[in-house]
Amino acid sequence: MGEVTRFGVSLDEKLLRQFDRLIDRKGYANRSEAIRDLIREALVREQWEIGTEDAVGTITLVYDHDTRDLADRLTDLQHAHYESIVSTLHVHLDPHHCLEVLVLRGAARTLKEIADRLIGTRGVKHGTFSATTEGRGLR
Ligand code: NI
């Protein structure tokens, strides 16, 4: 850590109690550590919103393997974006369902577009996109 600055925060008592319970559940050592994490998260999100060129993200998809052509369509889409997709993990969840986790790297905007297309593919039961960066410049 660089130089440390202390600052005061005024909070509604009820909000503070809720925050303390959250800190407890998440196992933070103290409020400062929890607030640092929240600030870092907001800064990473902000980096994404302004469109970082070296973003990293993961896409998680759950789909029914029996839906006609779905697995092929998802694979075709992934091949169309092979330059952005670093790795994929496929798990056969049960006789019918597949779970796929993709790791992507590239321009934030591109990754978001790929995620939207995959998650929006008809027959995908559940999809999430998680965006991150290596947090250059963040402590
Ligand atoms: Ni499968």
Coordinates of N, CA and C and ligand atoms in Angstrom, one line a residue:
M1 N 0.8 -1.2 0.0 CA 0.0 0.0 0.0 C 0.9 1.2 0.0
G2 N 0.4 2.3 -0.7 CA 1.1 3.6 -0.7 C 0.9 4.3 0.6
E3 N 0.9 5.6 0.6 CA 0.6 6.4 1.7 C -0.9 6.2 2.1
V4 N -1.2 6.1 3.4 CA -2.6 5.8 3.8 C -3.2 7.1 4.3
T5 N -4.4 7.4 3.8 CA -5.2 8.6 4.2 C -6.4 8.1 4.9
R6 N -6.7 8.7 6.1 CA -8.0 8.4 6.8 C -9.0 9.4 6.4
F7 N -10.3 8.9 6.2 CA -11.3 9.9 6.0 C -12.6 9.4 6.7
G8 N -13.4 10.4 7.1 CA -14.6 10.0 7.9 C -15.8 9.8 6.9
V9 N -16.7 8.9 7.2 CA -17.9 8.7 6.4 C -19.1 8.9 7.3
S10 N -20.1 9.7 6.9 CA -21.3 9.8 7.7 C -22.3 8.9 7.1
L11 N -22.9 8.1 8.0 CA -23.9 7.0 7.5 C -25.1 7.0 8.4
D12 N -26.2 6.7 7.8 CA -27.4 6.4 8.5 C -27.1 5.1 9.4
E13 N -27.6 5.1 10.7 CA -27.2 4.0 11.6 C -27.7 2.7 11.1
K14 N -28.9 2.7 10.5 CA -29.5 1.4 10.0 C -28.6 0.9 8.9
L15 N -28.2 1.8 8.0 CA -27.4 1.3 6.9 C -26.0 0.8 7.4
L16 N -25.5 1.4 8.4 CA -24.2 1.0 9.0 C -24.4 -0.4 9.6
R17 N -25.5 -0.7 10.3 CA -25.7 -2.0 10.9 C -25.8 -3.0 9.8
Q18 N -26.5 -2.7 8.7 CA -26.6 -3.7 7.6 C -25.2 -3.9 7.0
F19 N -24.4 -2.9 6.9 CA -23.1 -3.0 6.3 C -22.2 -3.9 7.2
D20 N -22.4 -3.7 8.5 CA -21.6 -4.5 9.5 C -21.9 -6.0 9.4
R21 N -23.2 -6.2 9.2 CA -23.6 -7.6 9.0 C -23.1 -8.2 7.7
L22 N -23.1 -7.4 6.7 CA -22.5 -7.9 5.4 C -21.0 -8.2 5.6
I23 N -20.3 -7.3 6.3 CA -18.9 -7.5 6.6 C -18.6 -8.8 7.3
D24 N -19.5 -9.1 8.3 CA -19.4 -10.3 9.0 C -19.6 -11.5 8.2
R25 N -20.7 -11.5 7.4 CA -20.9 -12.6 6.5 C -19.8 -12.9 5.5
K26 N -19.2 -11.8 5.0 CA -18.2 -12.0 4.0 C -16.8 -12.2 4.6
G27 N -16.7 -12.1 6.0 CA -15.5 -12.4 6.6 C -14.4 -11.3 6.5
Y28 N -14.8 -10.1 6.3 CA -13.8 -9.0 6.3 C -13.2 -8.8 7.7
A29 N -12.0 -8.4 7.8 CA -11.4 -8.2 9.1 C -11.9 -6.9 9.7
N30 N -12.3 -5.9 8.9 CA -12.8 -4.6 9.4 C -13.5 -3.8 8.3
R31 N -14.1 -2.7 8.7 CA -14.8 -1.9 7.7 C -13.9 -1.3 6.7
S32 N -12.7 -1.0 7.0 CA -11.7 -0.4 6.1 C -11.5 -1.4 4.9
E33 N -11.3 -2.6 5.3 CA -11.0 -3.6 4.2 C -12.2 -3.8 3.3
A34 N -13.4 -3.8 3.9 CA -14.6 -3.9 3.1 C -14.8 -2.7 2.2
I35 N -14.6 -1.5 2.7 CA -14.7 -0.3 1.9 C -13.7 -0.3 0.7
R36 N -12.5 -0.7 1.0 CA -11.4 -0.7 0.0 C -11.9 -1.6 -1.2
D37 N -12.5 -2.8 -0.8 CA -13.0 -3.7 -1.8 C -14.1 -3.1 -2.7
L38 N -15.0 -2.4 -2.0 CA -16.1 -1.8 -2.7 C -15.6 -0.7 -3.7
I39 N -14.6 0.0 -3.2 CA -14.1 1.1 -4.1 C -13.4 0.5 -5.3
R40 N -12.6 -0.6 -5.1 CA -11.9 -1.3 -6.2 C -12.9 -1.8 -7.2
E41 N -14.0 -2.4 -6.7 CA -15.0 -2.9 -7.6 C -15.6 -1.8 -8.4
A42 N -15.9 -0.7 -7.8 CA -16.5 0.4 -8.5 C -15.5 0.9 -9.6
L43 N -14.2 0.9 -9.3 CA -13.2 1.4 -10.2 C -13.0 0.5 -11.4
V44 N -13.1 -0.8 -11.1 CA -13.0 -1.8 -12.2 C -14.2 -1.7 -13.1
R45 N -15.4 -1.5 -12.5 CA -16.6 -1.3 -13.3 C -16.5 -0.1 -14.2
E46 N -16.0 1.0 -13.6 CA -15.8 2.2 -14.3 C -14.8 2.1 -15.5
Q47 N -13.7 1.3 -15.3 CA -12.8 1.1 -16.4 C -13.5 0.4 -17.5
W48 N -14.4 -0.6 -17.2 CA -15.1 -1.3 -18.2 C -16.0 -0.4 -18.9
E49 N -16.7 0.5 -18.2 CA -17.7 1.4 -18.8 C -17.0 2.3 -19.8
I50 N -15.8 2.7 -19.5 CA -15.1 3.6 -20.5 C -14.4 2.8 -21.6
G51 N -14.6 1.5 -21.6 CA -14.2 0.7 -22.7 C -12.7 0.4 -22.8
T52 N -12.2 -0.3 -21.7 CA -10.8 -0.7 -21.8 C -10.5 -1.6 -22.9
E53 N -9.3 -1.6 -23.5 CA -8.9 -2.4 -24.6 C -8.3 -3.7 -24.2
D54 N -7.9 -3.9 -23.0 CA -7.3 -5.1 -22.5 C -8.1 -5.7 -21.4
A55 N -9.4 -6.0 -21.6 CA -10.3 -6.5 -20.6 C -10.2 -8.0 -20.6
V56 N -10.7 -8.6 -19.5 CA -10.8 -10.0 -19.3 C -12.2 -10.3 -18.8
G57 N -12.8 -11.4 -19.3 CA -14.1 -11.7 -18.8 C -14.4 -13.2 -18.9
T58 N -15.5 -13.6 -18.2 CA -15.9 -15.0 -18.3 C -17.4 -15.1 -18.7
I59 N -17.7 -16.0 -19.5 CA -19.1 -16.2 -19.8 C -19.5 -17.6 -19.3
T60 N -20.6 -17.8 -18.6 CA -21.1 -19.1 -18.2 C -22.4 -19.3 -18.8
L61 N -22.5 -20.5 -19.5 CA -23.7 -20.9 -20.2 C -24.3 -22.2 -19.7
V62 N -25.6 -22.3 -19.5 CA -26.2 -23.6 -19.3 C -27.2 -23.8 -20.4
Y63 N -27.1 -24.9 -21.1 CA -28.1 -25.2 -22.2 C -28.4 -26.7 -22.3
D64 N -29.5 -26.8 -22.9 CA -30.0 -28.2 -23.1 C -29.4 -28.7 -24.4
H65 N -28.6 -29.7 -24.2 CA -27.9 -30.4 -25.3 C -28.8 -31.0 -26.3
D66 N -30.1 -31.3 -26.0 CA -31.0 -31.9 -26.9 C -31.7 -30.9 -27.8
T67 N -31.6 -29.6 -27.5 CA -32.2 -28.6 -28.3 C -31.6 -28.7 -29.7
R68 N -32.4 -28.8 -30.7 CA -31.9 -29.0 -32.1 C -30.9 -27.9 -32.5
D69 N -29.7 -28.3 -33.0 CA -28.7 -27.5 -33.5 C -28.0 -26.5 -32.5
L70 N -28.5 -26.5 -31.3 CA -28.0 -25.5 -30.3 C -26.5 -25.6 -30.1
A71 N -26.1 -26.8 -29.8 CA -24.6 -26.9 -29.5 C -23.8 -26.5 -30.7
D72 N -24.3 -26.8 -32.0 CA -23.6 -26.4 -33.2 C -23.6 -24.9 -33.3
R73 N -24.7 -24.3 -33.0 CA -24.8 -22.8 -33.2 C -23.8 -22.1 -32.2
L74 N -23.8 -22.6 -31.0 CA -22.9 -22.1 -30.0 C -21.4 -22.2 -30.4
T75 N -21.1 -23.4 -30.9 CA -19.7 -23.6 -31.3 C -19.4 -22.7 -32.5
D76 N -20.3 -22.6 -33.5 CA -20.0 -21.7 -34.6 C -19.7 -20.3 -34.2
L77 N -20.6 -19.8 -33.2 CA -20.4 -18.5 -32.7 C -19.0 -18.3 -32.1
Q78 N -18.6 -19.4 -31.3 CA -17.3 -19.3 -30.6 C -16.2 -19.3 -31.7
H79 N -16.3 -20.1 -32.7 CA -15.2 -20.1 -33.8 C -15.2 -18.8 -34.5
A80 N -16.3 -18.1 -34.6 CA -16.3 -16.8 -35.3 C -15.5 -15.8 -34.4
H81 N -15.4 -16.0 -33.1 CA -14.7 -15.1 -32.2 C -13.5 -15.7 -31.6
Y82 N -12.8 -16.7 -32.3 CA -11.7 -17.4 -31.7 C -10.6 -16.5 -31.2
E83 N -10.5 -15.3 -31.8 CA -9.4 -14.4 -31.4 C -9.6 -13.8 -30.0
S84 N -10.9 -13.8 -29.5 CA -11.2 -13.3 -28.2 C -11.4 -14.3 -27.2
I85 N -11.6 -15.6 -27.6 CA -11.8 -16.6 -26.6 C -10.6 -17.4 -26.3
V86 N -10.1 -17.3 -25.1 CA -8.8 -17.8 -24.7 C -8.9 -19.3 -24.3
S87 N -10.0 -19.7 -23.7 CA -10.2 -21.0 -23.2 C -11.7 -21.3 -23.0
T88 N -12.1 -22.6 -23.1 CA -13.4 -23.0 -22.7 C -13.4 -24.3 -21.9
L89 N -14.4 -24.4 -21.0 CA -14.5 -25.6 -20.2 C -15.9 -26.1 -20.4
H90 N -16.0 -27.4 -20.7 CA -17.3 -27.9 -21.0 C -17.6 -29.0 -20.0
V91 N -18.7 -29.0 -19.3 CA -19.1 -30.0 -18.3 C -20.4 -30.6 -18.7
H92 N -20.5 -31.9 -18.8 CA -21.8 -32.5 -19.1 C -22.5 -32.7 -17.7
L93 N -23.5 -31.8 -17.5 CA -24.1 -31.7 -16.1 C -24.9 -32.9 -15.8
D94 N -25.7 -33.4 -16.8 CA -26.5 -34.6 -16.6 C -26.8 -35.1 -18.0
P95 N -27.6 -36.1 -18.2 CA -27.8 -36.6 -19.6 C -28.2 -35.6 -20.6
H96 N -28.8 -34.5 -20.2 CA -29.3 -33.5 -21.1 C -28.7 -32.1 -21.1
H97 N -28.1 -31.7 -20.0 CA -27.6 -30.3 -19.8 C -26.1 -30.2 -19.9
C98 N -25.7 -29.1 -20.5 CA -24.3 -28.8 -20.6 C -24.0 -27.5 -19.9
L99 N -22.9 -27.4 -19.3 CA -22.4 -26.1 -18.7 C -21.1 -25.8 -19.4
E100 N -21.0 -24.5 -19.9 CA -19.8 -24.1 -20.6 C -19.3 -22.8 -19.9
V101 N -18.0 -22.7 -19.6 CA -17.4 -21.5 -19.1 C -16.3 -21.1 -20.1
L102 N -16.4 -19.9 -20.5 CA -15.5 -19.3 -21.5 C -14.7 -18.2 -20.9
V103 N -13.4 -18.2 -21.2 CA -12.5 -17.1 -20.7 C -12.2 -16.2 -21.9
L104 N -12.5 -15.0 -21.9 CA -12.3 -14.1 -23.0 C -11.3 -13.0 -22.6
R105 N -10.6 -12.5 -23.7 CA -9.7 -11.4 -23.5 C -9.7 -10.5 -24.7
G106 N -9.8 -9.2 -24.5 CA -9.8 -8.3 -25.6 C -10.5 -7.0 -25.3
A107 N -11.0 -6.2 -26.3 CA -11.6 -5.0 -26.0 C -12.9 -5.2 -25.3
A108 N -13.2 -4.4 -24.2 CA -14.4 -4.6 -23.4 C -15.6 -4.7 -24.2
R109 N -15.7 -3.8 -25.2 CA -17.0 -3.7 -26.0 C -17.2 -5.0 -26.8
T110 N -16.1 -5.5 -27.4 CA -16.2 -6.8 -28.1 C -16.6 -7.9 -27.2
L111 N -16.0 -8.0 -26.0 CA -16.4 -9.1 -25.1 C -17.8 -9.1 -24.7
K112 N -18.3 -7.9 -24.5 CA -19.7 -7.7 -24.1 C -20.6 -8.1 -25.2
E113 N -20.2 -7.8 -26.5 CA -21.1 -8.2 -27.6 C -21.1 -9.7 -27.8
I114 N -20.0 -10.4 -27.6 CA -19.9 -11.8 -27.7 C -20.8 -12.4 -26.6
A115 N -20.7 -11.9 -25.4 CA -21.5 -12.4 -24.3 C -23.0 -12.3 -24.6
D116 N -23.4 -11.1 -25.1 CA -24.8 -10.9 -25.4 C -25.3 -11.9 -26.4
R117 N -24.5 -12.1 -27.4 CA -24.9 -13.0 -28.5 C -25.1 -14.5 -28.0
L118 N -24.1 -14.9 -27.2 CA -24.1 -16.3 -26.7 C -25.2 -16.5 -25.8
I119 N -25.4 -15.6 -24.8 CA -26.4 -15.7 -23.8 C -27.8 -15.5 -24.4
G120 N -27.8 -14.7 -25.5 CA -29.1 -14.5 -26.1 C -29.5 -15.6 -27.1
T121 N -28.6 -16.5 -27.3 CA -29.0 -17.6 -28.3 C -30.2 -18.4 -27.8
R122 N -31.1 -18.6 -28.7 CA -32.3 -19.3 -28.3 C -32.0 -20.7 -27.8
G123 N -32.5 -21.0 -26.6 CA -32.3 -22.3 -26.1 C -31.3 -22.3 -24.9
V124 N -30.5 -21.2 -24.8 CA -29.6 -21.1 -23.6 C -30.5 -20.8 -22.4
K125 N -30.4 -21.7 -21.4 CA -31.3 -21.6 -20.3 C -30.8 -20.6 -19.3
H126 N -29.6 -20.4 -19.1 CA -29.0 -19.5 -18.2 C -27.7 -19.0 -18.6
G127 N -27.4 -17.7 -18.6 CA -26.1 -17.3 -19.0 C -25.7 -16.1 -18.1
T128 N -24.4 -16.0 -17.8 CA -23.9 -14.8 -17.0 C -22.6 -14.4 -17.7
F129 N -22.4 -13.1 -17.5 CA -21.1 -12.5 -18.0 C -20.5 -11.8 -16.8
S130 N -19.2 -12.1 -16.6 CA -18.5 -11.5 -15.5 C -17.3 -10.8 -16.1
A131 N -17.2 -9.5 -15.9 CA -16.2 -8.7 -16.5 C -15.2 -8.3 -15.4
T132 N -13.9 -8.3 -15.8 CA -12.9 -7.9 -14.9 C -11.7 -7.2 -15.7
T133 N -10.8 -6.7 -15.0 CA -9.5 -6.3 -15.7 C -8.4 -6.7 -14.7
E134 N -7.2 -6.6 -15.1 CA -6.1 -6.9 -14.2 C -6.0 -5.8 -13.2
G135 N -6.7 -4.7 -13.3 CA -6.8 -3.6 -12.4 C -5.5 -2.8 -12.3
R136 N -4.9 -2.6 -13.5 CA -3.7 -1.8 -13.6 C -3.9 -0.5 -12.9
G137 N -3.1 -0.1 -12.0 CA -3.2 1.2 -11.4 C -4.1 1.2 -10.1
L138 N -4.7 0.0 -9.9 CA -5.5 -0.1 -8.6 C -4.7 -0.9 -7.6
R139 N -4.8 -0.5 -6.3 CA -4.1 -1.2 -5.3 C -5.0 -2.2 -4.6
Ligands
NI1 NI -22.2 -31.6 -22.6

